[in-house]
Short mmCIF file of C-alpha atoms in Angstrom, two decimals:
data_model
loop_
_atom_site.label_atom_id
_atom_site.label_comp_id
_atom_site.label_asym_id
_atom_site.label_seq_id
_atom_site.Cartn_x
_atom_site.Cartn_y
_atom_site.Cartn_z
CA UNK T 1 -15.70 -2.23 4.96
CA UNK T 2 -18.32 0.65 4.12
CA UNK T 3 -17.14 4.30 3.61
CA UNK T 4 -13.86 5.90 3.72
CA UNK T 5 -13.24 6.38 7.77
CA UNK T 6 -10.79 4.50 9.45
CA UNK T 7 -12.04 2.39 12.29
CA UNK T 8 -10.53 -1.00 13.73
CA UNK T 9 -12.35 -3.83 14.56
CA UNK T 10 -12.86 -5.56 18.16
CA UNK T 11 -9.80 -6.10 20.31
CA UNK T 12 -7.05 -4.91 17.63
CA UNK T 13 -3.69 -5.01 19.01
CA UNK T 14 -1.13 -3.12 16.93
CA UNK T 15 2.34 -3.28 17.67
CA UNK T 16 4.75 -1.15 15.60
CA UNK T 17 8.14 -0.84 15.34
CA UNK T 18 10.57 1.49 13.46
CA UNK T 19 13.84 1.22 12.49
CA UNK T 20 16.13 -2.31 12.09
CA UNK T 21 13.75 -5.01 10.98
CA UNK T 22 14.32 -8.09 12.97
CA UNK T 23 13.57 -11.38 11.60
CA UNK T 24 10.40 -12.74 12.89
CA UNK T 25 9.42 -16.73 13.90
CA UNK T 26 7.77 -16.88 10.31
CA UNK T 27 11.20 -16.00 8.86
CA UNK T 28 12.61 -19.40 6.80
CA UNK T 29 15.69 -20.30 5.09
CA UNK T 30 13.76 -21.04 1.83
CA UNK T 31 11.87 -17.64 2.38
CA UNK T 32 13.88 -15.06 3.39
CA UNK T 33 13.45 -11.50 5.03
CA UNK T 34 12.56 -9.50 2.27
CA UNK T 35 13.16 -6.13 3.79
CA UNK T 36 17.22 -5.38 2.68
CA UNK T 37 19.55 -3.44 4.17
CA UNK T 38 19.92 -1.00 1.06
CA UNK T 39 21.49 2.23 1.12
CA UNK T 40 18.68 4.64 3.00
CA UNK T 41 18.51 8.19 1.30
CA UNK T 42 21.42 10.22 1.56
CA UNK T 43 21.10 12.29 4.68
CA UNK T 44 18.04 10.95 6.06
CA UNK T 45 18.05 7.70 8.57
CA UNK T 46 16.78 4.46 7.17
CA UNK T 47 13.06 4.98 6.24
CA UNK T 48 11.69 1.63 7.30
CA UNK T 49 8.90 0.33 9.83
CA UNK T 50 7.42 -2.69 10.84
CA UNK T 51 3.67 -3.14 12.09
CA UNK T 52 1.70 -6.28 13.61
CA UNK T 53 -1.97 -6.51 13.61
CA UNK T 54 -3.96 -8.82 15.18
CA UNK T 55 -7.69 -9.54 15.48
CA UNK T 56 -10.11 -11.51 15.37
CA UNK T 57 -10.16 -12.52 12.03
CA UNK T 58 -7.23 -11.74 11.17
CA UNK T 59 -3.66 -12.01 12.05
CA UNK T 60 -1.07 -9.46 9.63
CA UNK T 61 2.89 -8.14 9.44
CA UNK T 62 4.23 -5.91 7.42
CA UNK T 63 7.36 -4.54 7.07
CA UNK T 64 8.42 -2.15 4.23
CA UNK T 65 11.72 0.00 3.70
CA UNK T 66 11.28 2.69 1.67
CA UNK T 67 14.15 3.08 0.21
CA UNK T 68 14.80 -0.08 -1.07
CA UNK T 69 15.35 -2.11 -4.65
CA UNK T 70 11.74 -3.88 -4.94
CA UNK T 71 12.78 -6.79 -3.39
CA UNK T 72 8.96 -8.26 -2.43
CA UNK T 73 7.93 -11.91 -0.03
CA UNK T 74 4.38 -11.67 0.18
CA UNK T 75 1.93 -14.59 1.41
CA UNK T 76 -1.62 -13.30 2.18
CA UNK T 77 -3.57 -16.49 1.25
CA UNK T 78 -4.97 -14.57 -1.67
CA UNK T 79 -3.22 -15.09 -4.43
CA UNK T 80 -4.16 -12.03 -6.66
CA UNK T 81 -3.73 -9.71 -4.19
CA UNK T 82 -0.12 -11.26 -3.36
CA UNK T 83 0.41 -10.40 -6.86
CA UNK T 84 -0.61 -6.76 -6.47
CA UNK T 85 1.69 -6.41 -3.94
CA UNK T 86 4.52 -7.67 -5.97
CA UNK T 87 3.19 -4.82 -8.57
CA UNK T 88 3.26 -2.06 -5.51
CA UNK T 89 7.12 -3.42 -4.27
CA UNK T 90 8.33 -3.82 -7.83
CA UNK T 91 7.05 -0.11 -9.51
CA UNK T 92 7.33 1.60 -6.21
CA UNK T 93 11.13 0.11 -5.03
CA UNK T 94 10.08 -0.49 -1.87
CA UNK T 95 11.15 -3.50 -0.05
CA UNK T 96 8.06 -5.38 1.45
CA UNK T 97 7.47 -8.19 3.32
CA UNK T 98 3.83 -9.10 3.72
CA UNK T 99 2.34 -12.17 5.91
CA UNK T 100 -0.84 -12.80 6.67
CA UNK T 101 -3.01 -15.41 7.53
CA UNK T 102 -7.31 -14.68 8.17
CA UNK T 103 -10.42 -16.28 7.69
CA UNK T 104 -10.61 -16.78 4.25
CA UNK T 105 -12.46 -20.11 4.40
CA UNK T 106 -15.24 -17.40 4.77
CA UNK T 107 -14.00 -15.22 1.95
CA UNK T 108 -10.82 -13.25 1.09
CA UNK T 109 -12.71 -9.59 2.21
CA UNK T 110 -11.23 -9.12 5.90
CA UNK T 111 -7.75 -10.45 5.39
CA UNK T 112 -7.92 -7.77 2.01
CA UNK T 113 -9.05 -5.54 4.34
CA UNK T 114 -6.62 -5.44 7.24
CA UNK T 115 -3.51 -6.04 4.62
CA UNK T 116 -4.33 -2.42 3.11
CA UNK T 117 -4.82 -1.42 6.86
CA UNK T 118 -1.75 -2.66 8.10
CA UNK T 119 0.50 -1.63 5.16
CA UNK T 120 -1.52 2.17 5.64
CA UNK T 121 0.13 2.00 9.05
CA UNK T 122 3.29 1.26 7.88
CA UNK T 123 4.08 3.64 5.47
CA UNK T 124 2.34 5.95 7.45
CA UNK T 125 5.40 5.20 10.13
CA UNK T 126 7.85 5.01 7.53
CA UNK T 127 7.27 8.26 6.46
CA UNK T 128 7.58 10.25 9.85
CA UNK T 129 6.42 13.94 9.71
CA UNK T 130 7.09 13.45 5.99
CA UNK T 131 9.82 16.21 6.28
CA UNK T 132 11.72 16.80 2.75
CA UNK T 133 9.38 14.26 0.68
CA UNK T 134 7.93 15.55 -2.60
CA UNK T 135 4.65 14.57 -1.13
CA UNK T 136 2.56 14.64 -4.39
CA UNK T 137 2.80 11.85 -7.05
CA UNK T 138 0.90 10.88 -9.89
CA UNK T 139 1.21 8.54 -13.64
CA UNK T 140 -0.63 7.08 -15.74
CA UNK T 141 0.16 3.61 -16.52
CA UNK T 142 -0.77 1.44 -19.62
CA UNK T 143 -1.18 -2.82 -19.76
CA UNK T 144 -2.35 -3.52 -23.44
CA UNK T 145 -6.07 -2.05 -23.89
CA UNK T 146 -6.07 -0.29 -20.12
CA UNK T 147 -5.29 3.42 -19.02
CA UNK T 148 -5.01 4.27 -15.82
CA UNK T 149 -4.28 7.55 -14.45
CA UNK T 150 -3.24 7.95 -10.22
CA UNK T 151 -2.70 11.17 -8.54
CA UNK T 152 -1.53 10.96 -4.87
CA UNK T 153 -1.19 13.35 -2.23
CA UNK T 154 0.64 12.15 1.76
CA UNK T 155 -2.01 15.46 2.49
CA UNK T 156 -2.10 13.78 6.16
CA UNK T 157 -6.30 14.03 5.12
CA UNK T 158 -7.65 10.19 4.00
CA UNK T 159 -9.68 10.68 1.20
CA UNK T 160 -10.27 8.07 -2.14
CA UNK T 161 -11.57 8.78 -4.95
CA UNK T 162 -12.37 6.01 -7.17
CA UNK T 163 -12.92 5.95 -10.37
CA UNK T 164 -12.56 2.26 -11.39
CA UNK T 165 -14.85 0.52 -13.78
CA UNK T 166 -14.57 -3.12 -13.86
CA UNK T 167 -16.56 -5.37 -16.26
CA UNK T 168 -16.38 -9.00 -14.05
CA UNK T 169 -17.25 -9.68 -10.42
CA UNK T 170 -13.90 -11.96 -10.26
CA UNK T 171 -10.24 -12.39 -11.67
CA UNK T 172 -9.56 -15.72 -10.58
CA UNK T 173 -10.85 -16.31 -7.64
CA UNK T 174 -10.76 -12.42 -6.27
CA UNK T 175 -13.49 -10.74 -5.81
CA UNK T 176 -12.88 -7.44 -7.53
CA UNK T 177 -15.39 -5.44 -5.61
CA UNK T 178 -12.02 -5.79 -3.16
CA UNK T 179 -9.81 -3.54 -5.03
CA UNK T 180 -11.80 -0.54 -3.36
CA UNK T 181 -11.54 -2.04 0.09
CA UNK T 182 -8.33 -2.02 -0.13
CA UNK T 183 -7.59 1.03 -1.16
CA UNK T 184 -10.21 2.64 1.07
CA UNK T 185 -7.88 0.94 3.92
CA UNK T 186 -4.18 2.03 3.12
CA UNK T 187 -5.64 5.67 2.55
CA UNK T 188 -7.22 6.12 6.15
CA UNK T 189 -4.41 4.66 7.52
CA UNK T 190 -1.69 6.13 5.75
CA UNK T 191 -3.29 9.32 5.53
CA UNK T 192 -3.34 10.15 1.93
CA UNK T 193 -5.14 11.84 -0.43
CA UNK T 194 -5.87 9.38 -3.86
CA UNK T 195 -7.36 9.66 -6.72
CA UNK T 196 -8.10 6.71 -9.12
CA UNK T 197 -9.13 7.22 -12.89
CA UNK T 198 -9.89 4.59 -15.60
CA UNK T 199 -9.26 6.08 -18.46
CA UNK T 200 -9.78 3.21 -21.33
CA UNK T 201 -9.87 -0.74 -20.59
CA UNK T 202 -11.80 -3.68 -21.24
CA UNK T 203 -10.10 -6.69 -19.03
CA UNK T 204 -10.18 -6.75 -15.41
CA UNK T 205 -7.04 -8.15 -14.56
CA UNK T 206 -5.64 -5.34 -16.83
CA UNK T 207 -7.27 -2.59 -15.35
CA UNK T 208 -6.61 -3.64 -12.27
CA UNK T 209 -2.84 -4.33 -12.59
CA UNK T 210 -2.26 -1.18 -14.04
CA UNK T 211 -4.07 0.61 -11.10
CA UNK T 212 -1.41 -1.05 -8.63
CA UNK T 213 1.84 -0.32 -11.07
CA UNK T 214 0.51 3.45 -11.34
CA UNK T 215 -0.05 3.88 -7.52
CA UNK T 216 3.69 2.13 -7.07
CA UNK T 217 4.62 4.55 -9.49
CA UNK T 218 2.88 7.83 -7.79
CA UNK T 219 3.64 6.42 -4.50
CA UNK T 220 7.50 6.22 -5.48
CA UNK T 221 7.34 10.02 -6.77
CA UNK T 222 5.79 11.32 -3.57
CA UNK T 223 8.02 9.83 -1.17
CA UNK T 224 11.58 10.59 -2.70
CA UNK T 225 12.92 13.49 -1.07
CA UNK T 226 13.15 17.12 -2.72
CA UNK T 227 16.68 17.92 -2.73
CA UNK T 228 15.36 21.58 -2.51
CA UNK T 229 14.36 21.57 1.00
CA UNK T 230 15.27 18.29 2.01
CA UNK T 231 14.88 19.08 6.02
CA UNK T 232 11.36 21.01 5.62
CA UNK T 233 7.83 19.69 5.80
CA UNK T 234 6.47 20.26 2.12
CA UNK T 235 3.37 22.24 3.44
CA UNK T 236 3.15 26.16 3.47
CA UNK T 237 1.24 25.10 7.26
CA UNK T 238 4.70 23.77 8.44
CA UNK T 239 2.99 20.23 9.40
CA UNK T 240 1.25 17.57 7.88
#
């Protein structure tokens, strides 16, 4: 996908549901629901959601709690990205359950695509009207030689800015050129402001890596709620 403006493709159907997650036909013994019932924040009802999207190409569920202990199942058919998403659940203790199956004997670009747009829906869900969040986040995270700085905003305005630089068209099998596209998709659907800057690094799988743990890491700062006004919308406009 081209440019930063949300748009879905064909005859999307999106069905989303908040609160309880139930456990879904895909749901095994051997794989279990990875979305736990942990303790939701003190005060506020369970911050959770769950979102199906199906075109297509593609055919995606997510479900995410976010206020959860990092416990991550994720099976995309892409390998690297499932790995990312590990990063994203792990850093950002969220619980997240990711399943997804497309047409990736053509390449991996629209299941990476509608992953980032389905889990943009979900936190978008998740997080309500965002009342009492501290709605800005940011870190820098290091992996060996790599520096990567994030700086997040749940604005309720989708914008990226991207300031990756990496050396190799592939890690693995992945097509890095993805790593935009995906984040291009969970920011016009989750309606937040992002900024991404490289600030040393030499190996992709590095660089990239560390962009995921510091957006976990942002991500987890702007959605824990400000025990200062905990029942207000953190914007002087009263909405977001």
């Amino acid at each position: 996908m081209s440019g930063d403006w949300p748009r879905h493709r064909g005859s999307a159907r999106d069905k989303i549901e908040i609160g309880p997650v139930s456990i879904s036909a895909m749901q095994t013994q051997d794989r279990p629901l990875s979305v736990a019932d942990s303790t939701a924040t003190v005060g506020f009802p369970p911050r959770r959601a769950s979102v199906s999207r199906t075109t297509g190409e593609t055919d995606v569920q997510v479900s995410l709690n976010l206020d959860g202990s990092g416990q991550c199942s994720a099976n995309t058919g892409i390998p690297f990205l499932d790995h990312m998403l590990h990063q994203i659940s792990s850093h950002g203790l969220i619980d997240l359950d990711v399943q997804a199956q497309g047409d990736t004997y053509i390449d991996d670009h629209h299941t990476n695509e509608d992953v980032g747009i389905t889990l943009g829906m979900a936190l978008h869900q998740a997080l309500g009207d965002r009342k009492g969040i501290t709605r800005f986040g940011h870190f820098v995270a290091p992996l060996d030689e790599s520096l990567v700085q994030v700086a997040l905003d749940f604005s309720g305005r989708p914008h990226l800015s991207y300031g990756l630089t990496i050396p190799t068209e592939r890690v693995g099998t992945y097509d890095t050129q993805l790593v935009r596209e995906f984040f291009v998709a969970i920011v016009n659907h989750s309606q937040m402001t992002l900024h991404l800057r490289q600030l040393d690094g030499l190996n992709s799988h590095h660089i990239i890596e560390a962009t995921f743990k510091a957006f976990a890491r942002a991500m987890r700062m702007a959605v824990e709620v400000d025990p200062r006004r905990a029942h207000l919308i953190p914007s002087s406009k009263g909405v977001l």
